[in-house]
C-alpha cells in the first residue's frame, strides 16, 4: 500500500507535467505564423517565410538547412502586443544599423517603437520584395534615432519596405537519451 501511494503521487506529477507541456505546445502551434497586426503589409508570416519547420532552428546547434527530423518542430510568430515597425530607409549594407520608421501606426518614435536590448527581432522583406528574412538579437537601441543595433551582422542590407517585429521562436524536441521533451527558445536556453 505504501509503494502504491508513492507511485500514484508520481503518476499524478507526470500527468500534470504532461498537461503543462501539451498546453505550451498547443499555444505555440496555434500562434505559429502570426505576423504583424499593424502597419503596412500586415498579415501572416506564411506569405513570406515558413513559420513551422520539422527541424531545430536558432543560434545553438541548428539542424542543417533544408533538413527535417521526426522528433522536433520549430515555430515562429509575432506577438500581437510586441513592437512592429517598417524600415525608415534602405539599409546601405548588412552591417548597418536597423533604422525603423517612428511615424508608422502603433510606433512611438521616442522609444524606437518599444524595441529593447536583448529582444529577438525578425526582419523580412514582404512578398514580392525579395523574400529574405532573418532573426537577430537586438544588442542596443538608440531611441532618439529610432535605431536598433543587431548583435551580429545581418546576411544582407534590407530595403525600406522591410518589416521588423519582435518575434517568438520555440523549438520542441525529444531528448531521447534522457527520455524527456525539451523546449528551446531559439537563442539562449533549453528547458
PDB file of N, CA, C and O in Angstrom, residues 30-74:
ATOM      1  N   UNK A  30      -0.700  26.931 -32.307  1.00  0.00           N
ATOM      2  CA  UNK A  30      -1.850  27.734 -32.749  1.00  0.00           C
ATOM      3  C   UNK A  30      -1.389  29.114 -33.216  1.00  0.00           C
ATOM      4  O   UNK A  30      -1.886  29.643 -34.213  1.00  0.00           O
ATOM      5  N   UNK A  31      -0.414  29.702 -32.530  1.00  0.00           N
ATOM      6  CA  UNK A  31       0.071  31.037 -32.887  1.00  0.00           C
ATOM      7  C   UNK A  31       1.083  31.030 -34.035  1.00  0.00           C
ATOM      8  O   UNK A  31       1.369  32.084 -34.612  1.00  0.00           O
ATOM      9  N   UNK A  32       1.636  29.861 -34.372  1.00  0.00           N
ATOM     10  CA  UNK A  32       2.662  29.776 -35.412  1.00  0.00           C
ATOM     11  C   UNK A  32       2.200  30.472 -36.686  1.00  0.00           C
ATOM     12  O   UNK A  32       1.092  30.257 -37.160  1.00  0.00           O
ATOM     13  N   UNK A  33       3.060  31.331 -37.187  1.00  0.00           N
ATOM     14  CA  UNK A  33       2.763  32.026 -38.435  1.00  0.00           C
ATOM     15  C   UNK A  33       2.069  33.357 -38.272  1.00  0.00           C
ATOM     16  O   UNK A  33       1.892  34.086 -39.250  1.00  0.00           O
ATOM     17  N   UNK A  34       1.675  33.697 -37.041  1.00  0.00           N
ATOM     18  CA  UNK A  34       1.045  35.003 -36.834  1.00  0.00           C
ATOM     19  C   UNK A  34       2.082  36.080 -37.154  1.00  0.00           C
ATOM     20  O   UNK A  34       3.193  36.051 -36.656  1.00  0.00           O
ATOM     21  N   UNK A  35       1.684  37.012 -37.988  1.00  0.00           N
ATOM     22  CA  UNK A  35       2.587  38.076 -38.394  1.00  0.00           C
ATOM     23  C   UNK A  35       2.174  39.402 -37.795  1.00  0.00           C
ATOM     24  O   UNK A  35       1.289  39.453 -36.931  1.00  0.00           O
ATOM     25  N   UNK A  36       2.788  40.463 -38.236  1.00  0.00           N
ATOM     26  CA  UNK A  36       2.437  41.789 -37.718  1.00  0.00           C
ATOM     27  C   UNK A  36       0.948  42.089 -37.902  1.00  0.00           C
ATOM     28  O   UNK A  36       0.359  41.758 -38.932  1.00  0.00           O
ATOM     29  N   UNK A  37       0.368  42.709 -36.892  1.00  0.00           N
ATOM     30  CA  UNK A  37      -1.061  43.033 -36.932  1.00  0.00           C
ATOM     31  C   UNK A  37      -1.298  44.516 -37.206  1.00  0.00           C
ATOM     32  O   UNK A  37      -2.435  44.939 -37.347  1.00  0.00           O
ATOM     33  N   UNK A  38      -0.209  45.279 -37.274  1.00  0.00           N
ATOM     34  CA  UNK A  38      -0.331  46.717 -37.506  1.00  0.00           C
ATOM     35  C   UNK A  38       0.562  47.133 -38.674  1.00  0.00           C
ATOM     36  O   UNK A  38       1.526  46.456 -38.994  1.00  0.00           O
ATOM     37  N   UNK A  39       0.225  48.260 -39.266  1.00  0.00           N
ATOM     38  CA  UNK A  39       1.075  48.847 -40.296  1.00  0.00           C
ATOM     39  C   UNK A  39       0.879  48.248 -41.672  1.00  0.00           C
ATOM     40  O   UNK A  39      -0.019  47.450 -41.918  1.00  0.00           O
ATOM     41  N   UNK A  40       1.786  48.627 -42.554  1.00  0.00           N
ATOM     42  CA  UNK A  40       1.746  48.169 -43.939  1.00  0.00           C
ATOM     43  C   UNK A  40       2.134  46.694 -44.002  1.00  0.00           C
ATOM     44  O   UNK A  40       2.884  46.207 -43.176  1.00  0.00           O
ATOM     45  N   UNK A  41       1.638  45.981 -44.963  1.00  0.00           N
ATOM     46  CA  UNK A  41       1.980  44.569 -45.169  1.00  0.00           C
ATOM     47  C   UNK A  41       1.739  43.708 -43.934  1.00  0.00           C
ATOM     48  O   UNK A  41       2.476  42.775 -43.659  1.00  0.00           O
ATOM     49  N   UNK A  42       0.702  44.047 -43.165  1.00  0.00           N
ATOM     50  CA  UNK A  42       0.386  43.195 -42.016  1.00  0.00           C
ATOM     51  C   UNK A  42      -0.231  41.905 -42.537  1.00  0.00           C
ATOM     52  O   UNK A  42      -0.767  41.855 -43.628  1.00  0.00           O
ATOM     53  N   UNK A  43      -0.130  40.866 -41.740  1.00  0.00           N
ATOM     54  CA  UNK A  43      -0.695  39.585 -42.135  1.00  0.00           C
ATOM     55  C   UNK A  43       0.211  38.448 -41.734  1.00  0.00           C
ATOM     56  O   UNK A  43       1.244  38.650 -41.101  1.00  0.00           O
ATOM     57  N   UNK A  44      -0.170  37.240 -42.085  1.00  0.00           N
ATOM     58  CA  UNK A  44       0.573  36.064 -41.638  1.00  0.00           C
ATOM     59  C   UNK A  44       1.983  35.982 -42.215  1.00  0.00           C
ATOM     60  O   UNK A  44       2.238  36.430 -43.324  1.00  0.00           O
ATOM     61  N   UNK A  45       2.871  35.365 -41.432  1.00  0.00           N
ATOM     62  CA  UNK A  45       4.248  35.174 -41.873  1.00  0.00           C
ATOM     63  C   UNK A  45       4.344  34.172 -43.014  1.00  0.00           C
ATOM     64  O   UNK A  45       5.292  34.207 -43.794  1.00  0.00           O
ATOM     65  N   UNK A  46       3.362  33.273 -43.127  1.00  0.00           N
ATOM     66  CA  UNK A  46       3.400  32.238 -44.159  1.00  0.00           C
ATOM     67  C   UNK A  46       3.433  32.828 -45.560  1.00  0.00           C
ATOM     68  O   UNK A  46       3.826  32.151 -46.505  1.00  0.00           O
ATOM     69  N   UNK A  47       3.051  34.094 -45.716  1.00  0.00           N
ATOM     70  CA  UNK A  47       3.147  34.743 -47.023  1.00  0.00           C
ATOM     71  C   UNK A  47       4.592  34.993 -47.421  1.00  0.00           C
ATOM     72  O   UNK A  47       4.870  35.258 -48.587  1.00  0.00           O
ATOM     73  N   UNK A  48       5.508  34.955 -46.460  1.00  0.00           N
ATOM     74  CA  UNK A  48       6.899  35.311 -46.723  1.00  0.00           C
ATOM     75  C   UNK A  48       7.900  34.226 -46.333  1.00  0.00           C
ATOM     76  O   UNK A  48       8.905  34.045 -46.983  1.00  0.00           O
ATOM     77  N   UNK A  49       7.639  33.510 -45.253  1.00  0.00           N
ATOM     78  CA  UNK A  49       8.609  32.554 -44.732  1.00  0.00           C
ATOM     79  C   UNK A  49       7.891  31.360 -44.110  1.00  0.00           C
ATOM     80  O   UNK A  49       6.711  31.438 -43.797  1.00  0.00           O
ATOM     81  N   UNK A  50       8.607  30.249 -43.921  1.00  0.00           N
ATOM     82  CA  UNK A  50       7.979  29.074 -43.307  1.00  0.00           C
ATOM     83  C   UNK A  50       7.965  29.203 -41.776  1.00  0.00           C
ATOM     84  O   UNK A  50       9.014  29.105 -41.137  1.00  0.00           O
ATOM     85  N   UNK A  51       6.801  29.425 -41.169  1.00  0.00           N
ATOM     86  CA  UNK A  51       6.757  29.620 -39.725  1.00  0.00           C
ATOM     87  C   UNK A  51       6.784  28.329 -38.898  1.00  0.00           C
ATOM     88  O   UNK A  51       6.950  28.366 -37.699  1.00  0.00           O
ATOM     89  N   UNK A  52       6.638  27.183 -39.551  1.00  0.00           N
ATOM     90  CA  UNK A  52       6.704  25.887 -38.876  1.00  0.00           C
ATOM     91  C   UNK A  52       7.666  25.004 -39.662  1.00  0.00           C
ATOM     92  O   UNK A  52       7.512  24.845 -40.874  1.00  0.00           O
ATOM     93  N   UNK A  53       8.655  24.459 -38.974  1.00  0.00           N
ATOM     94  CA  UNK A  53       9.640  23.596 -39.625  1.00  0.00           C
ATOM     95  C   UNK A  53       9.861  22.328 -38.798  1.00  0.00           C
ATOM     96  O   UNK A  53       9.921  22.405 -37.565  1.00  0.00           O
ATOM     97  N   UNK A  54      10.044  21.187 -39.455  1.00  0.00           N
ATOM     98  CA  UNK A  54      10.342  19.950 -38.723  1.00  0.00           C
ATOM     99  C   UNK A  54      11.849  19.802 -38.496  1.00  0.00           C
ATOM    100  O   UNK A  54      12.471  18.823 -38.898  1.00  0.00           O
ATOM    101  N   UNK A  55      12.441  20.804 -37.874  1.00  0.00           N
ATOM    102  CA  UNK A  55      13.883  20.825 -37.628  1.00  0.00           C
ATOM    103  C   UNK A  55      14.174  21.779 -36.485  1.00  0.00           C
ATOM    104  O   UNK A  55      13.337  22.609 -36.133  1.00  0.00           O
ATOM    105  N   UNK A  56      15.363  21.671 -35.922  1.00  0.00           N
ATOM    106  CA  UNK A  56      15.786  22.610 -34.883  1.00  0.00           C
ATOM    107  C   UNK A  56      16.376  23.834 -35.573  1.00  0.00           C
ATOM    108  O   UNK A  56      17.303  23.722 -36.374  1.00  0.00           O
ATOM    109  N   UNK A  57      15.829  25.011 -35.265  1.00  0.00           N
ATOM    110  CA  UNK A  57      16.353  26.265 -35.786  1.00  0.00           C
ATOM    111  C   UNK A  57      16.872  27.079 -34.610  1.00  0.00           C
ATOM    112  O   UNK A  57      16.633  26.736 -33.460  1.00  0.00           O
ATOM    113  N   UNK A  58      17.556  28.150 -34.883  1.00  0.00           N
ATOM    114  CA  UNK A  58      18.058  29.008 -33.820  1.00  0.00           C
ATOM    115  C   UNK A  58      19.563  29.143 -33.900  1.00  0.00           C
ATOM    116  O   UNK A  58      20.204  28.679 -34.834  1.00  0.00           O
ATOM    117  N   UNK A  59      20.146  29.765 -32.886  1.00  0.00           N
ATOM    118  CA  UNK A  59      21.577  30.057 -32.919  1.00  0.00           C
ATOM    119  C   UNK A  59      22.445  28.946 -32.346  1.00  0.00           C
ATOM    120  O   UNK A  59      23.620  28.873 -32.652  1.00  0.00           O
ATOM    121  N   UNK A  60      21.888  28.061 -31.519  1.00  0.00           N
ATOM    122  CA  UNK A  60      22.673  26.986 -30.913  1.00  0.00           C
ATOM    123  C   UNK A  60      22.295  25.643 -31.514  1.00  0.00           C
ATOM    124  O   UNK A  60      21.144  25.224 -31.431  1.00  0.00           O
ATOM    125  N   UNK A  61      23.252  24.984 -32.131  1.00  0.00           N
ATOM    126  CA  UNK A  61      23.100  23.647 -32.705  1.00  0.00           C
ATOM    127  C   UNK A  61      21.891  23.492 -33.625  1.00  0.00           C
ATOM    128  O   UNK A  61      21.104  22.563 -33.471  1.00  0.00           O
ATOM    129  N   UNK A  62      21.745  24.395 -34.618  1.00  0.00           N
ATOM    130  CA  UNK A  62      20.615  24.230 -35.541  1.00  0.00           C
ATOM    131  C   UNK A  62      20.852  23.046 -36.482  1.00  0.00           C
ATOM    132  O   UNK A  62      22.001  22.671 -36.748  1.00  0.00           O
ATOM    133  N   UNK A  63      19.776  22.459 -36.962  1.00  0.00           N
ATOM    134  CA  UNK A  63      19.892  21.415 -37.977  1.00  0.00           C
ATOM    135  C   UNK A  63      20.308  22.072 -39.290  1.00  0.00           C
ATOM    136  O   UNK A  63      20.030  23.255 -39.508  1.00  0.00           O
ATOM    137  N   UNK A  64      20.945  21.307 -40.190  1.00  0.00           N
ATOM    138  CA  UNK A  64      21.318  21.876 -41.487  1.00  0.00           C
ATOM    139  C   UNK A  64      20.079  22.383 -42.235  1.00  0.00           C
ATOM    140  O   UNK A  64      18.987  21.810 -42.098  1.00  0.00           O
ATOM    141  N   UNK A  65      20.261  23.448 -43.008  1.00  0.00           N
ATOM    142  CA  UNK A  65      19.160  23.997 -43.785  1.00  0.00           C
ATOM    143  C   UNK A  65      18.582  22.925 -44.703  1.00  0.00           C
ATOM    144  O   UNK A  65      19.300  22.062 -45.193  1.00  0.00           O
ATOM    145  N   UNK A  66      17.285  22.963 -44.918  1.00  0.00           N
ATOM    146  CA  UNK A  66      16.544  22.045 -45.776  1.00  0.00           C
ATOM    147  C   UNK A  66      16.540  20.606 -45.269  1.00  0.00           C
ATOM    148  O   UNK A  66      16.246  19.682 -46.013  1.00  0.00           O
ATOM    149  N   UNK A  67      16.879  20.398 -43.999  1.00  0.00           N
ATOM    150  CA  UNK A  67      16.797  19.052 -43.428  1.00  0.00           C
ATOM    151  C   UNK A  67      15.529  18.951 -42.589  1.00  0.00           C
ATOM    152  O   UNK A  67      14.903  19.969 -42.270  1.00  0.00           O
ATOM    153  N   UNK A  68      15.135  17.735 -42.272  1.00  0.00           N
ATOM    154  CA  UNK A  68      13.976  17.535 -41.416  1.00  0.00           C
ATOM    155  C   UNK A  68      14.231  16.379 -40.475  1.00  0.00           C
ATOM    156  O   UNK A  68      15.034  15.500 -40.754  1.00  0.00           O
ATOM    157  N   UNK A  69      13.565  16.411 -39.343  1.00  0.00           N
ATOM    158  CA  UNK A  69      13.726  15.390 -38.318  1.00  0.00           C
ATOM    159  C   UNK A  69      12.344  14.977 -37.817  1.00  0.00           C
ATOM    160  O   UNK A  69      11.456  15.821 -37.716  1.00  0.00           O
ATOM    161  N   UNK A  70      12.159  13.725 -37.453  1.00  0.00           N
ATOM    162  CA  UNK A  70      10.839  13.270 -36.995  1.00  0.00           C
ATOM    163  C   UNK A  70      10.536  13.601 -35.530  1.00  0.00           C
ATOM    164  O   UNK A  70       9.412  13.432 -35.088  1.00  0.00           O
ATOM    165  N   UNK A  71      11.539  14.098 -34.785  1.00  0.00           N
ATOM    166  CA  UNK A  71      11.346  14.284 -33.344  1.00  0.00           C
ATOM    167  C   UNK A  71      11.493  15.738 -32.886  1.00  0.00           C
ATOM    168  O   UNK A  71      11.782  16.006 -31.732  1.00  0.00           O
ATOM    169  N   UNK A  72      11.280  16.695 -33.798  1.00  0.00           N
ATOM    170  CA  UNK A  72      11.373  18.109 -33.410  1.00  0.00           C
ATOM    171  C   UNK A  72      10.517  18.983 -34.312  1.00  0.00           C
ATOM    172  O   UNK A  72      10.241  18.629 -35.451  1.00  0.00           O
ATOM    173  N   UNK A  73      10.144  20.128 -33.753  1.00  0.00           N
ATOM    174  CA  UNK A  73       9.351  21.094 -34.503  1.00  0.00           C
ATOM    175  C   UNK A  73       9.739  22.493 -34.037  1.00  0.00           C
ATOM    176  O   UNK A  73       9.895  22.742 -32.846  1.00  0.00           O
ATOM    177  N   UNK A  74       9.926  23.386 -35.003  1.00  0.00           N
ATOM    178  CA  UNK A  74      10.234  24.789 -34.714  1.00  0.00           C
ATOM    179  C   UNK A  74       9.054  25.638 -35.169  1.00  0.00           C
ATOM    180  O   UNK A  74       8.540  25.434 -36.268  1.00  0.00           O
TER     181      UNK A  74
END
